[in-house]
Short mmCIF file of C-alpha atoms in Angstrom, two decimals:
data_model
loop_
_atom_site.label_atom_id
_atom_site.label_comp_id
_atom_site.label_asym_id
_atom_site.label_seq_id
_atom_site.Cartn_x
_atom_site.Cartn_y
_atom_site.Cartn_z
CA UNK A 1 -5.01 -17.60 40.55
CA UNK A 2 -3.12 -18.93 37.47
CA UNK A 3 -3.39 -15.66 35.55
CA UNK A 4 -2.03 -13.56 38.41
CA UNK A 5 0.87 -15.99 38.89
CA UNK A 6 1.72 -15.79 35.21
CA UNK A 7 1.81 -11.99 35.32
CA UNK A 8 3.86 -11.85 38.52
CA UNK A 9 6.40 -14.45 37.44
CA UNK A 10 6.71 -13.39 33.79
CA UNK A 11 10.34 -12.26 34.07
CA UNK A 12 11.52 -15.56 35.50
CA UNK A 13 10.01 -17.89 32.89
CA UNK A 14 11.81 -19.37 29.94
CA UNK A 15 10.39 -18.52 26.54
CA UNK A 16 9.29 -21.32 24.24
CA UNK A 17 11.31 -21.40 21.02
CA UNK A 18 9.74 -23.43 18.21
CA UNK A 19 11.88 -26.09 16.60
CA UNK A 20 11.68 -24.40 13.23
CA UNK A 21 15.26 -24.88 12.06
CA UNK A 22 15.72 -27.44 9.29
CA UNK A 23 19.17 -29.01 9.03
CA UNK A 24 19.87 -30.07 5.45
CA UNK A 25 22.78 -32.41 4.84
CA UNK A 26 23.89 -32.68 1.23
CA UNK A 27 26.06 -35.59 0.23
CA UNK A 28 28.16 -34.98 -2.90
CA UNK A 29 29.73 -38.39 -3.09
CA UNK A 30 29.41 -39.62 -6.64
CA UNK A 31 28.12 -36.28 -7.95
CA UNK A 32 29.33 -35.09 -11.30
CA UNK A 33 31.75 -32.22 -11.10
CA UNK A 34 29.95 -28.94 -11.55
CA UNK A 35 26.56 -30.29 -10.45
CA UNK A 36 24.76 -28.43 -7.67
CA UNK A 37 22.49 -30.12 -5.13
CA UNK A 38 19.49 -27.88 -4.30
CA UNK A 39 17.86 -28.59 -0.92
CA UNK A 40 14.10 -28.91 -0.62
CA UNK A 41 12.76 -25.61 0.72
CA UNK A 42 9.74 -27.22 2.40
CA UNK A 43 6.28 -25.64 2.74
CA UNK A 44 5.98 -22.03 1.60
CA UNK A 45 3.28 -19.46 2.43
CA UNK A 46 2.17 -17.78 -0.81
CA UNK A 47 0.03 -14.67 -1.03
CA UNK A 48 -3.05 -15.13 -3.23
CA UNK A 49 -4.57 -11.66 -3.15
CA UNK A 50 -4.63 -8.32 -1.35
CA UNK A 51 -7.89 -6.34 -1.35
CA UNK A 52 -8.25 -2.75 -0.17
CA UNK A 53 -10.82 -2.19 2.58
CA UNK A 54 -11.57 1.40 1.64
CA UNK A 55 -14.53 1.70 4.04
CA UNK A 56 -12.81 0.16 7.09
CA UNK A 57 -10.16 2.38 8.68
CA UNK A 58 -7.57 0.51 10.74
CA UNK A 59 -9.14 -2.97 10.68
CA UNK A 60 -8.08 -4.88 13.77
CA UNK A 61 -9.39 -8.40 14.16
CA UNK A 62 -10.94 -10.79 11.66
CA UNK A 63 -13.42 -13.66 11.84
CA UNK A 64 -15.18 -15.79 9.26
CA UNK A 65 -18.95 -15.55 9.45
CA UNK A 66 -21.14 -18.64 9.89
CA UNK A 67 -21.93 -18.78 6.15
CA UNK A 68 -18.25 -19.46 5.41
CA UNK A 69 -18.23 -16.61 2.88
CA UNK A 70 -18.41 -13.24 4.64
CA UNK A 71 -16.06 -11.82 7.26
CA UNK A 72 -16.40 -9.68 10.37
CA UNK A 73 -13.77 -7.14 11.38
CA UNK A 74 -13.59 -4.25 13.84
CA UNK A 75 -11.98 -0.83 13.68
CA UNK A 76 -10.16 0.58 16.68
CA UNK A 77 -10.54 4.01 15.08
CA UNK A 78 -14.34 4.09 14.66
CA UNK A 79 -15.45 1.60 17.31
CA UNK A 80 -17.55 -0.17 14.68
CA UNK A 81 -17.86 -3.77 13.53
CA UNK A 82 -18.10 -4.42 9.79
CA UNK A 83 -19.41 -7.42 7.88
CA UNK A 84 -17.59 -7.55 4.57
CA UNK A 85 -17.92 -9.73 1.47
CA UNK A 86 -14.99 -11.52 -0.24
CA UNK A 87 -14.48 -8.45 -2.47
CA UNK A 88 -13.89 -6.26 0.58
CA UNK A 89 -17.16 -4.37 0.36
CA UNK A 90 -19.00 -3.54 3.60
CA UNK A 91 -22.49 -5.09 3.71
CA UNK A 92 -23.28 -4.38 7.39
CA UNK A 93 -22.00 -1.78 9.84
CA UNK A 94 -22.65 -2.04 13.58
CA UNK A 95 -21.90 1.00 15.71
CA UNK A 96 -20.67 -0.71 18.86
CA UNK A 97 -19.20 2.34 20.56
CA UNK A 98 -16.18 0.52 21.94
CA UNK A 99 -13.14 2.44 23.17
CA UNK A 100 -10.33 0.26 21.79
CA UNK A 101 -11.66 -2.70 19.80
CA UNK A 102 -8.92 -5.17 18.86
CA UNK A 103 -10.39 -8.59 18.08
CA UNK A 104 -13.63 -10.27 17.05
CA UNK A 105 -15.03 -13.82 17.06
CA UNK A 106 -18.28 -15.31 15.78
CA UNK A 107 -20.18 -17.72 18.01
CA UNK A 108 -20.59 -20.87 15.87
CA UNK A 109 -23.89 -21.73 17.58
CA UNK A 110 -25.91 -18.56 17.02
CA UNK A 111 -23.69 -16.18 15.01
CA UNK A 112 -23.47 -13.59 17.78
CA UNK A 113 -20.28 -11.56 18.11
CA UNK A 114 -17.61 -11.45 20.82
CA UNK A 115 -15.39 -8.37 20.65
CA UNK A 116 -12.22 -7.60 22.62
CA UNK A 117 -11.88 -4.16 24.18
CA UNK A 118 -8.17 -3.91 24.92
CA UNK A 119 -8.04 -0.87 27.17
CA UNK A 120 -10.65 -2.16 29.61
CA UNK A 121 -9.64 -5.81 29.31
CA UNK A 122 -13.22 -6.87 28.63
CA UNK A 123 -15.01 -9.06 26.11
CA UNK A 124 -18.23 -7.52 24.80
CA UNK A 125 -20.93 -9.93 23.59
CA UNK A 126 -23.23 -8.50 20.92
CA UNK A 127 -26.16 -9.80 18.93
CA UNK A 128 -25.81 -9.74 15.14
CA UNK A 129 -27.86 -6.55 15.21
CA UNK A 130 -25.37 -4.83 17.52
CA UNK A 131 -27.29 -5.15 20.80
CA UNK A 132 -24.96 -5.51 23.78
CA UNK A 133 -25.86 -8.79 25.51
CA UNK A 134 -23.20 -8.97 28.21
CA UNK A 135 -19.74 -7.85 29.34
CA UNK A 136 -17.18 -10.45 30.35
CA UNK A 137 -14.23 -9.41 32.51
CA UNK A 138 -11.73 -12.26 33.06
CA UNK A 139 -9.89 -11.84 36.34
CA UNK A 140 -6.47 -10.19 36.08
CA UNK A 141 -6.83 -8.82 32.53
CA UNK A 142 -8.33 -5.42 33.23
CA UNK A 143 -6.68 -2.04 32.57
CA UNK A 144 -3.50 -3.37 30.97
CA UNK A 145 -3.25 -0.50 28.48
CA UNK A 146 -1.61 -1.03 25.09
CA UNK A 147 -0.20 -4.46 25.93
CA UNK A 148 -3.55 -6.01 26.85
CA UNK A 149 -5.95 -8.31 25.03
CA UNK A 150 -5.59 -8.40 21.23
CA UNK A 151 -7.09 -11.58 19.79
CA UNK A 152 -10.08 -13.81 20.46
CA UNK A 153 -11.47 -17.06 19.08
CA UNK A 154 -13.96 -19.72 20.16
CA UNK A 155 -13.43 -23.48 20.32
CA UNK A 156 -16.46 -24.80 18.39
CA UNK A 157 -16.45 -28.08 20.34
CA UNK A 158 -16.16 -26.93 23.96
CA UNK A 159 -17.48 -23.41 23.46
CA UNK A 160 -14.58 -22.06 25.52
CA UNK A 161 -13.00 -18.76 24.53
CA UNK A 162 -9.29 -18.30 23.81
CA UNK A 163 -7.61 -14.90 24.15
CA UNK A 164 -4.13 -13.59 23.48
CA UNK A 165 -2.51 -10.80 25.47
CA UNK A 166 -0.19 -8.80 23.23
CA UNK A 167 3.10 -8.79 25.21
CA UNK A 168 4.96 -7.97 28.46
CA UNK A 169 4.28 -10.85 28.83
CA UNK A 170 2.45 -12.45 25.92
CA UNK A 171 -0.22 -14.79 27.25
CA UNK A 172 -2.63 -17.39 25.90
CA UNK A 173 -5.70 -17.43 28.14
CA UNK A 174 -8.58 -19.91 28.03
CA UNK A 175 -11.84 -18.88 29.70
CA UNK A 176 -15.31 -20.35 30.04
CA UNK A 177 -18.39 -18.65 28.66
CA UNK A 178 -18.98 -17.02 32.04
CA UNK A 179 -15.41 -15.60 32.04
CA UNK A 180 -13.91 -18.06 34.55
CA UNK A 181 -10.17 -18.41 33.82
CA UNK A 182 -9.48 -22.05 32.95
CA UNK A 183 -5.88 -21.95 31.78
CA UNK A 184 -3.04 -19.47 31.26
CA UNK A 185 0.16 -20.04 29.30
CA UNK A 186 2.96 -17.55 28.83
CA UNK A 187 4.04 -17.39 25.19
CA UNK A 188 7.60 -16.95 23.97
CA UNK A 189 7.63 -17.90 20.29
CA UNK A 190 7.13 -14.37 18.92
CA UNK A 191 7.74 -10.71 19.69
CA UNK A 192 4.04 -9.96 20.09
CA UNK A 193 0.63 -11.59 19.51
CA UNK A 194 -1.98 -9.56 17.66
CA UNK A 195 -4.65 -11.98 16.42
CA UNK A 196 -6.04 -15.46 16.97
CA UNK A 197 -8.11 -18.08 15.14
CA UNK A 198 -9.13 -21.68 15.78
CA UNK A 199 -8.05 -24.09 13.03
CA UNK A 200 -10.70 -26.81 13.43
CA UNK A 201 -9.12 -28.97 10.73
CA UNK A 202 -5.79 -29.20 12.55
CA UNK A 203 -7.23 -28.76 16.08
CA UNK A 204 -4.67 -25.99 16.61
CA UNK A 205 -4.72 -22.28 17.25
CA UNK A 206 -3.40 -19.90 14.59
CA UNK A 207 -1.66 -16.79 15.91
CA UNK A 208 -0.55 -13.73 13.95
CA UNK A 209 2.25 -11.43 15.10
CA UNK A 210 2.36 -7.93 13.64
CA UNK A 211 5.86 -7.09 14.91
CA UNK A 212 7.40 -10.39 13.80
CA UNK A 213 5.36 -10.56 10.57
CA UNK A 214 4.61 -14.23 11.13
CA UNK A 215 1.83 -16.81 11.38
CA UNK A 216 2.27 -19.50 14.01
CA UNK A 217 0.21 -22.62 14.62
CA UNK A 218 0.28 -23.69 18.25
CA UNK A 219 -1.48 -26.14 20.53
CA UNK A 220 -4.18 -25.00 22.92
CA UNK A 221 -1.56 -24.96 25.68
CA UNK A 222 0.74 -22.65 23.71
CA UNK A 223 3.27 -25.03 22.14
CA UNK A 224 4.37 -23.74 18.71
CA UNK A 225 4.09 -26.28 15.88
CA UNK A 226 4.89 -24.45 12.63
CA UNK A 227 5.66 -20.91 11.55
CA UNK A 228 5.56 -18.89 8.33
CA UNK A 229 6.61 -15.36 7.43
CA UNK A 230 3.88 -13.19 5.91
CA UNK A 231 5.70 -9.95 5.10
CA UNK A 232 2.43 -8.26 6.13
CA UNK A 233 2.70 -4.84 7.75
CA UNK A 234 0.72 -4.52 10.99
CA UNK A 235 -1.19 -7.77 10.61
CA UNK A 236 -3.81 -7.63 13.38
CA UNK A 237 -6.48 -10.18 12.48
CA UNK A 238 -6.47 -13.75 11.22
CA UNK A 239 -8.96 -16.42 10.13
CA UNK A 240 -9.22 -19.44 7.82
CA UNK A 241 -11.53 -20.78 5.14
CA UNK A 242 -13.87 -23.58 6.30
CA UNK A 243 -11.55 -26.29 4.93
CA UNK A 244 -8.43 -24.56 6.28
CA UNK A 245 -6.79 -24.29 2.86
CA UNK A 246 -6.84 -20.47 2.69
CA UNK A 247 -5.65 -18.10 5.41
CA UNK A 248 -6.98 -14.54 5.61
CA UNK A 249 -5.38 -11.62 7.45
CA UNK A 250 -6.05 -7.90 7.75
CA UNK A 251 -3.45 -5.15 7.86
CA UNK A 252 -4.23 -2.35 10.33
CA UNK A 253 -1.94 0.21 8.69
CA UNK A 254 -2.71 -0.57 5.03
CA UNK A 255 -6.41 -1.42 5.52
CA UNK A 256 -6.22 -4.54 3.33
CA UNK A 257 -7.66 -8.06 3.39
CA UNK A 258 -4.91 -10.48 2.40
CA UNK A 259 -5.27 -14.14 1.50
CA UNK A 260 -2.60 -16.86 1.58
CA UNK A 261 -2.15 -20.51 0.76
CA UNK A 262 0.48 -22.97 1.96
CA UNK A 263 2.28 -24.78 -0.85
CA UNK A 264 3.49 -28.00 0.72
#
């Protein structure tokens, strides 16, 4: 199976390093003495706001709700899912009873919730009222401990589910809605992988790394395209506004909802 091969051969694979270095050549021919040429810094990720989530301890995972306004997050401390408004206030609490909840995704077709349970390596499918509908257990991802599944998102076109395994090795896994493993790619562009979102406007995946403090856009087969530093401590959930212009992330340790914009 592709997933088992990826796990067994992880130590022998080359890591993918994104071509993120910009070589700037400054020509001073004809410059006035004393003038300084300042290189273009390129796109910059700018923080817009940081909101305290006082009622959500250790938020881990983030998804935009179907209305494009509210968010869903989970807490690996309480085992609950929380629907929060843009001000960070909790409007709905679902007591899911999970053991180690690390990621959440909203089904774009019916608004139901898919939640990652890292310790067991399962995806729990809940109704919006918190009723457990099914358990999905992709082959080869069970009982991986603290380096298991962290992030989840859904491709709104195909309906397939994308997952990230945190590290040792970091993996991008694509599964069908019945948990059949469709594709596995070992990742090497970051130290770890702690959250995942689908950028429908760019047709790319957006990955957050809490240890590297970065956001990385990559293709659905794991090829890094662009990267930005967030400076966010323990960023463990990521999502985007409907038009993709604003990026939202949650900090597990600080319990905050942070928003960012890219200034091109």
